[in-house]
Coordinates of C-alpha atoms in Angstrom, one line a residue:
X1 CA -33.8 126.1 76.9
X2 CA -34.3 128.0 80.1
X3 CA -34.2 131.3 78.4
X4 CA -36.6 130.2 75.7
X5 CA -39.0 128.8 78.4
X6 CA -39.0 132.0 80.3
X7 CA -39.6 134.0 77.1
X8 CA -42.6 131.7 76.3
X9 CA -44.0 132.0 79.8
X10 CA -44.0 135.8 79.5
X11 CA -46.1 135.7 76.3
X12 CA -49.7 136.6 76.6
X13 CA -50.9 133.5 74.7
X14 CA -49.1 131.2 77.1
X15 CA -50.5 132.9 80.2
X16 CA -54.0 132.9 78.8
X17 CA -53.7 129.3 77.8
X18 CA -52.5 128.2 81.3
X19 CA -54.9 130.4 83.2
X20 CA -57.8 129.3 80.9
X21 CA -56.9 125.7 81.5
X22 CA -56.9 126.1 85.3
X23 CA -60.2 128.1 85.2
X24 CA -62.3 125.5 83.3
X25 CA -62.5 123.1 86.3
X26 CA -63.5 126.0 88.5
X27 CA -66.3 127.0 86.1
X28 CA -67.5 123.3 85.9
X29 CA -67.6 123.2 89.7
X30 CA -69.6 126.4 89.9
X31 CA -72.0 124.9 87.3
X32 CA -72.4 121.7 89.4
X33 CA -73.1 123.7 92.5
X34 CA -75.6 126.0 90.8
X35 CA -77.5 123.2 89.0
X36 CA -77.1 120.5 91.7
X37 CA -75.7 118.1 89.1
X38 CA -73.6 115.0 89.7
X39 CA -75.6 113.7 92.7
X40 CA -75.4 110.1 91.7
X41 CA -78.0 110.5 89.0
X42 CA -78.0 109.1 85.4
X43 CA -75.2 110.4 83.2
X44 CA -77.4 110.3 80.2
X45 CA -75.2 107.8 78.3
X46 CA -72.8 110.6 77.2
X47 CA -70.0 109.7 79.6
X48 CA -67.8 106.8 78.5
X49 CA -66.0 106.8 81.9
X50 CA -69.1 106.6 84.1
X51 CA -67.6 109.2 86.5
X52 CA -69.8 112.2 86.0
X53 CA -72.5 110.7 88.2
X54 CA -70.0 110.8 91.1
X55 CA -68.7 114.3 90.4
X56 CA -69.8 115.8 93.7
X57 CA -68.8 112.9 95.9
X58 CA -65.5 114.5 96.8
X59 CA -62.8 116.9 95.6
X60 CA -60.8 114.0 94.1
X61 CA -63.9 112.7 92.3
X62 CA -64.3 116.1 90.8
X63 CA -60.6 116.2 89.7
X64 CA -61.2 112.9 87.8
X65 CA -64.3 114.5 86.2
X66 CA -62.3 117.5 85.2
X67 CA -59.8 115.3 83.5
X68 CA -62.6 113.3 81.8
X69 CA -64.3 116.5 80.6
X70 CA -61.2 118.3 79.3
X71 CA -59.0 115.6 77.8
X72 CA -61.1 114.8 74.7
X73 CA -60.8 118.3 73.2
X74 CA -60.1 121.4 75.3
X75 CA -56.8 120.1 76.6
X76 CA -55.7 118.9 73.1
X77 CA -56.4 122.4 71.8
X78 CA -54.1 124.0 74.4
X79 CA -51.4 121.4 73.6
X80 CA -51.8 122.2 69.9
X81 CA -51.4 125.9 70.8
X82 CA -48.2 125.4 72.8
X83 CA -46.5 123.1 70.3
X84 CA -47.9 124.4 67.0
X85 CA -46.8 128.0 67.8
X86 CA -43.2 127.2 68.5
X87 CA -41.5 127.5 65.2
X88 CA -44.2 129.2 63.1
X89 CA -44.4 132.1 65.4
X90 CA -40.7 132.9 64.9
X91 CA -41.3 132.7 61.2
X92 CA -44.3 135.0 61.4
X93 CA -42.3 137.6 63.4
X94 CA -39.4 137.4 60.8
X95 CA -36.9 136.3 63.5
X96 CA -36.4 132.7 62.5
X97 CA -33.9 133.6 59.8
X98 CA -31.8 135.6 62.3
X99 CA -31.9 132.7 64.8
X100 CA -30.4 130.4 62.2
X101 CA -27.5 132.8 61.5
X102 CA -26.0 131.9 64.8
X103 CA -23.6 128.9 64.9
X104 CA -26.3 126.6 66.2
X105 CA -27.4 123.5 64.2
X106 CA -31.0 123.6 63.0
X107 CA -31.7 120.3 64.8
X108 CA -30.5 121.7 68.1
X109 CA -32.8 124.8 67.7
X110 CA -35.7 122.5 66.9
X111 CA -35.0 120.3 69.9
X112 CA -35.1 123.4 72.2
X113 CA -38.4 124.6 70.6
X114 CA -39.9 121.1 71.0
X115 CA -38.7 120.8 74.6
X116 CA -40.3 124.1 75.6
X117 CA -43.5 123.2 73.9
X118 CA -43.6 119.8 75.7
X119 CA -42.9 121.4 79.1
X120 CA -45.7 123.9 78.6
X121 CA -48.1 121.1 77.5
X122 CA -47.2 119.0 80.5
X123 CA -47.8 122.0 82.7
X124 CA -51.3 122.5 81.2
X125 CA -52.1 118.8 81.6
X126 CA -51.0 118.9 85.3
X127 CA -53.1 122.0 86.0
X128 CA -56.4 120.2 85.2
X129 CA -56.4 117.7 88.1
X130 CA -54.8 120.2 90.5
X131 CA -57.3 122.9 89.7
X132 CA -60.1 120.3 89.7
X133 CA -59.0 118.9 93.1
X134 CA -58.8 122.4 94.7
X135 CA -62.2 123.6 93.2
X136 CA -63.8 120.3 94.0
X137 CA -62.6 120.2 97.6
X138 CA -63.8 123.8 98.2
X139 CA -67.2 122.9 96.7
X140 CA -67.8 119.3 97.8
X141 CA -65.3 118.6 100.5
X142 CA -62.4 116.1 100.9
X143 CA -62.8 112.4 100.9
X144 CA -62.4 109.1 99.1
X145 CA -63.2 108.4 95.5
X146 CA -66.4 106.7 94.2
X147 CA -66.0 104.9 90.9
X148 CA -68.0 102.5 88.8
X149 CA -65.7 99.8 90.2
X150 CA -66.2 100.7 93.9
X151 CA -64.4 103.1 96.4
X152 CA -60.8 104.2 96.8
X153 CA -59.2 105.8 99.8
X154 CA -57.8 109.3 99.3
X155 CA -54.1 108.1 99.4
X156 CA -54.7 105.4 96.8
X157 CA -56.9 107.8 94.7
X158 CA -54.1 110.4 94.6
X159 CA -51.6 107.8 93.3
X160 CA -54.1 106.6 90.7
X161 CA -54.9 110.2 89.7
X162 CA -51.2 110.9 89.0
X163 CA -51.0 107.8 86.8
X164 CA -54.2 108.9 85.0
X165 CA -52.7 112.3 84.4
X166 CA -49.5 110.8 83.0
X167 CA -51.5 108.5 80.7
X168 CA -53.6 111.4 79.4
X169 CA -50.4 113.4 78.7
X170 CA -48.9 110.5 76.8
X171 CA -52.0 109.8 74.7
X172 CA -51.9 113.5 73.7
X173 CA -48.3 113.1 72.4
X174 CA -49.4 112.5 68.9
X175 CA -51.3 115.8 68.9
X176 CA -48.2 117.6 70.1
X177 CA -46.0 115.9 67.4
X178 CA -48.5 116.8 64.7
X179 CA -48.8 120.4 65.8
X180 CA -45.0 120.6 65.9
X181 CA -44.7 119.2 62.4
X182 CA -47.2 121.7 61.0
X183 CA -45.3 124.4 62.8
X184 CA -42.3 123.6 60.7
X185 CA -44.4 123.6 57.5
X186 CA -46.2 126.9 57.7
X187 CA -45.2 130.4 58.7
X188 CA -48.6 131.1 60.2
X189 CA -49.1 129.9 63.8
X190 CA -52.9 130.0 63.4
X191 CA -52.6 127.6 60.4
X192 CA -50.5 125.1 62.4
X193 CA -52.9 125.2 65.4
X194 CA -56.1 125.2 63.4
X195 CA -54.8 122.4 61.2
X196 CA -54.0 120.3 64.2
X197 CA -57.4 120.8 65.7
X198 CA -59.2 119.9 62.4
X199 CA -57.2 116.7 62.0
X200 CA -57.8 115.8 65.6
X201 CA -61.5 116.2 65.2
X202 CA -61.5 114.2 62.0
X203 CA -59.6 111.3 63.7
X204 CA -62.0 111.4 66.7
X205 CA -65.0 111.2 64.3
X206 CA -63.4 108.3 62.5
X207 CA -62.8 106.6 65.8
X208 CA -66.5 106.9 66.6
X209 CA -67.6 105.2 63.4
X210 CA -68.1 101.6 64.3
X211 CA -68.5 100.5 60.7
X212 CA -64.7 101.0 60.3
X213 CA -64.2 97.9 62.3
X214 CA -60.6 97.0 63.1
X215 CA -59.3 100.2 61.5
X216 CA -60.5 102.2 64.5
X217 CA -58.2 100.2 66.8
X218 CA -55.1 101.7 65.1
X219 CA -56.2 105.3 65.4
X220 CA -54.2 107.3 68.0
X221 CA -57.4 108.2 69.9
X222 CA -58.8 104.7 70.2
X223 CA -57.6 104.0 73.8
X224 CA -57.8 107.6 75.0
X225 CA -60.2 106.7 77.9
X226 CA -58.5 103.5 78.8
X227 CA -57.2 105.2 81.9
X228 CA -60.5 104.4 83.6
X229 CA -59.0 100.9 84.2
X230 CA -56.6 102.5 86.7
X231 CA -59.6 103.0 89.0
X232 CA -60.3 99.3 89.2
X233 CA -59.0 97.2 92.1
X234 CA -56.6 95.9 91.0
X235 CA -55.9 98.1 87.9
X236 CA -56.5 96.5 84.6
X237 CA -53.4 97.0 82.4
X238 CA -54.6 95.5 79.1
X239 CA -56.0 98.5 77.2
X240 CA -53.7 100.8 79.0
X241 CA -50.6 99.0 77.6
X242 CA -52.0 99.1 74.1
X243 CA -52.8 102.8 74.5
X244 CA -49.3 103.6 75.5
X245 CA -47.7 101.6 72.7
X246 CA -50.2 103.0 70.1
X247 CA -48.7 106.5 70.4
X248 CA -45.1 105.4 69.6
X249 CA -45.3 105.0 65.8
X250 CA -47.3 108.2 65.4
X251 CA -45.0 110.3 67.5
X252 CA -41.8 108.8 65.9
X253 CA -43.1 109.4 62.3
X254 CA -44.4 112.9 62.9
X255 CA -41.3 114.1 64.8
X256 CA -39.0 112.5 62.2
X257 CA -40.9 114.3 59.4
X258 CA -40.7 117.6 61.4
X259 CA -36.9 117.4 61.7
X260 CA -36.4 116.2 58.1
X261 CA -38.6 119.0 56.8
X262 CA -37.0 121.8 58.9
X263 CA -33.4 120.8 58.0
X264 CA -34.2 121.1 54.3
X265 CA -36.5 124.1 54.4
X266 CA -35.5 127.4 52.9
X267 CA -36.0 130.0 55.7
X268 CA -37.0 133.3 54.1
X269 CA -38.6 135.0 57.1

């Protein structure tokens, strides 16, 4: 796994993905500084977390805003890239068939590919609050966190931020599993990544249609912003617990399908 991880880290798409992920919070900070946004004004109703109005309160506030801004789409796209390119890229290069000639079970090869994709995805998720905190501290200074529920001291806010980051990573697990499944189905990395992004957008659109009623509650994206409850004092675990449990059947089914499909696939490239 270490060899594969090093090889993936040396790839241009990996470096661009990680650098781009870290650069987005910096660009958002520059935009806030230039426009003077986030000074406690109205968020316009487009922020379900209610955090954007406190964006410039402190560096930690801005880290939270970075997570809120990137987790619905940009971060999911990077995760789809890292997990959807794992197997299909080998097939597109024509090297997958030669990897399977070695005395290594297909399931073991697939586990290594999945592990590397997950590690890179977790690294991308962690970069968002870290880059946001650094850029926010430089632009707006260090201090406590202002939330719709009240104030948090820096030490408490850091612990909550770690928990929020972990929750965001887990609620994106279904995207990683879907991209990995599509990576075993197609020989074109672009197809796996693009297919994942399209399905993700469709699911998010369905989740926004209130006419679907209770059906929305079973979509994997339904509790994606439930992490805001971690900022309350004390934290409110209700929706968080449901959001954590909601991912399990999707991840289990998608990964099972990926391993089943790959073990029975005729590798021609």
